[in-house]
Steps between C-alpha positions, in 0.01 A plus 500: 500500500256226593290431805408166659236451767544212743191419706526357852479128476628497138851353477599684181396769255567561129546810283529539124773736373483646151818633340624622159827420334676523160783309344679679218722214416225290361146538401244323703222314341150599582429175675740350751454149602628270769531769764400357843294727722550791258305653217680713235315713248712730292736678728290447812518208747317414816637290786330350806701553817399318827580624849427325834295656776697730718756582228657839517474771239783592265664393178428149384643331185315287255658324206332483158629239260387528143604353162446588132529308176515789253499879467267752351683515170445129461866452552533142582584463864541143603505553876495809714500480876504804713474540875391829643514595866238740611525678834170599647435707811179413692327570821356219716179589670418259783138493612406480879496149684150467642471122510526346854705189566341159510499362861502122546566241769288674763429235767151364548317569822686331787386336823794431729542350846612737773870460563582771755338685786179663385514391138751397234797625302394424142726470196419447130669486161538853362281592197670588168430765233578558130489830307527582127734789556651455850689173532499515884181643644501529883279244678399528869233378743361663811526349758818337373575129500607382847287759679297428813127445459272494803280202573184521294444690178472501213784752477546672160839495328537749210767436234601741220739524206624844382705571184749778442226718351298472819241269353371264768306176518364359827343183635447354842422197707386426854670336796296334774680375814338215688590318820392137498785363717418411858729611785760265645395401854725372780333348811625348829587133527268260681492573873469284810439709811445432866158575636501832680136561591189310592418246231787579267727789412502852366750468217692783335738492206706731288274643233538347153662717234417550135679655203348606171658626176252784454337564840757595767257430783274202441249439778588196714271330750450168678194324635503440793718803568817507708418498871183297454393219730565142385344208682712226647590249230505556129653546257298815437535658155587868461424635151692807385461707184663793326300720259648770280332818381388324180315234695751223433519270800742237630418260782705284733449349841661334796383291793487562874498213747441573868631251750495480879810339649509690829368319807258673737622674813402345834438725795363452851675168555438374856794468732591171662213374718517304826203302627433261789383152425144454621468125456625214293830677455328755275399865497267681264679812376346784302643821347415769251621403159745730327387712205649524153524769236595459138572750222281321247262274697277703731410199711778243532399200707659446842510175690695359792590140566407381754201733491398732778281312750685173449596273786876505551696226677733562788829630372585752228316492168586735211209678333554611140278770354485536124368776274422399140399740224293422192817440298614229739777706660551394861654663803529319833596582856498297820456525873500238777236368734642352817269294721626436852374315800366683797772394743445593860791312651559166669230396746546326835685286594775667288623847578603746233839667483686622685388236754691173486279191539648232729396139432633149539682364195307235315162654587221546247412869526163636373582814297170687485408812295212654315482622138152652528311218348560165346767557236543134426790279597738625228600796707872417516753546227678189383752372756344696784493495802871471581716540810861584548730533800555851626701653781316518824423853616536472875370850548170434322186422698420132529162331528423133549292327232213383710342266246647216302327218317567144411582465130701268292586768244436860407158585352273796407126534570231770513245539779201690358340531841781712629616620157846371582774318318691240703839392379634215716877538506671173593837600647816291525639373830846577365422872520537492879694799635457683165317808397322471166290728285179372345431669165164494330516622139142562397363485150447879500877540521511603862729339754402441862751384763511385863804404713514191727746393765502119521578323829551144596 
């Protein structure tokens, strides 16, 4: 029997086996030559037998090849070759494996950008390990590749390699998660709004939104804030920002323009006004101007044309009142001023209706009346006075025109002493036996009539 000791980490071991033999057929010389890996001395030979680590115990064979050129009795032997097979039983003693694997490829310290809420999922190339005895030591890292790492750090990662004998080697590295990416900010588009308060508008908008890879709730704000007052005009800049928990900030802005396109509101408009001409066919008429309110302009201007206190001619004159705000928006409304004569009726010698005035055809009749002052000689409308035949009302009272004048044609005059107008109406002889109506259409729009029965 032979024993071989194989140490852990040694790929093979060797043992020397000594054996005895005899060969009766020939004599062996005392010195054998040419035997590889064997030594023969007399009847004893030694042989080196090699076994690999981990070999099992039991019978192993080794071959001894030897040759001789003569025998002991000096009998000439030209060549003698003999092969002997020796069977040896041995025990293999394997020593304990106490050498740890060699761990390599452990990553260097890592700084990674956050890629998910609160941190990052981080992956790396797995380390490798070699071992003298165990061809496949187990390699692992904790936390494992692909794990989540919170923002910040450094976070320790421990890696180890363990062989089949339980020998272990370890190494580690650090992971730091940073967030250097600003949020993504979405803001309103530019806005044009109508003024809604004195001097401008209180403007509100939908709050901007922001998203961030790491921070689920970045802080968003705008200056001025939604609902703030913006003066008429612009554009006014609104600056918005979004800041994440790591202090990364994104900015964006939009513009607000406030316009005023709404005209003021007029109130207190005067109604139509009637006045009596006081002289020169005019009357001075006054009123209280209307007032105006405006959403944006606290004091829109108000004016009327003609203005209150103006002198108005006989007839109807429109008055337009206008309110104008600071933005040039205008609202207008109108009323009428009517100036009339103070008519008190026909004066003698003409009687007023229903009396019928009897007079000789062809007479020049003085038509007298007062208009409360000298209103000028343009008191008749164009084409007036006129006369037209009418049916005689035989039941109406009749009065004789006591006064006629000599005149070649009709004419109008004013007597300031008596404050009377005198229209000389030259009648036609051909109107004999007719009834006719004299119509005076005055410049104030009024119509005054008298009826005459003409005789021969």
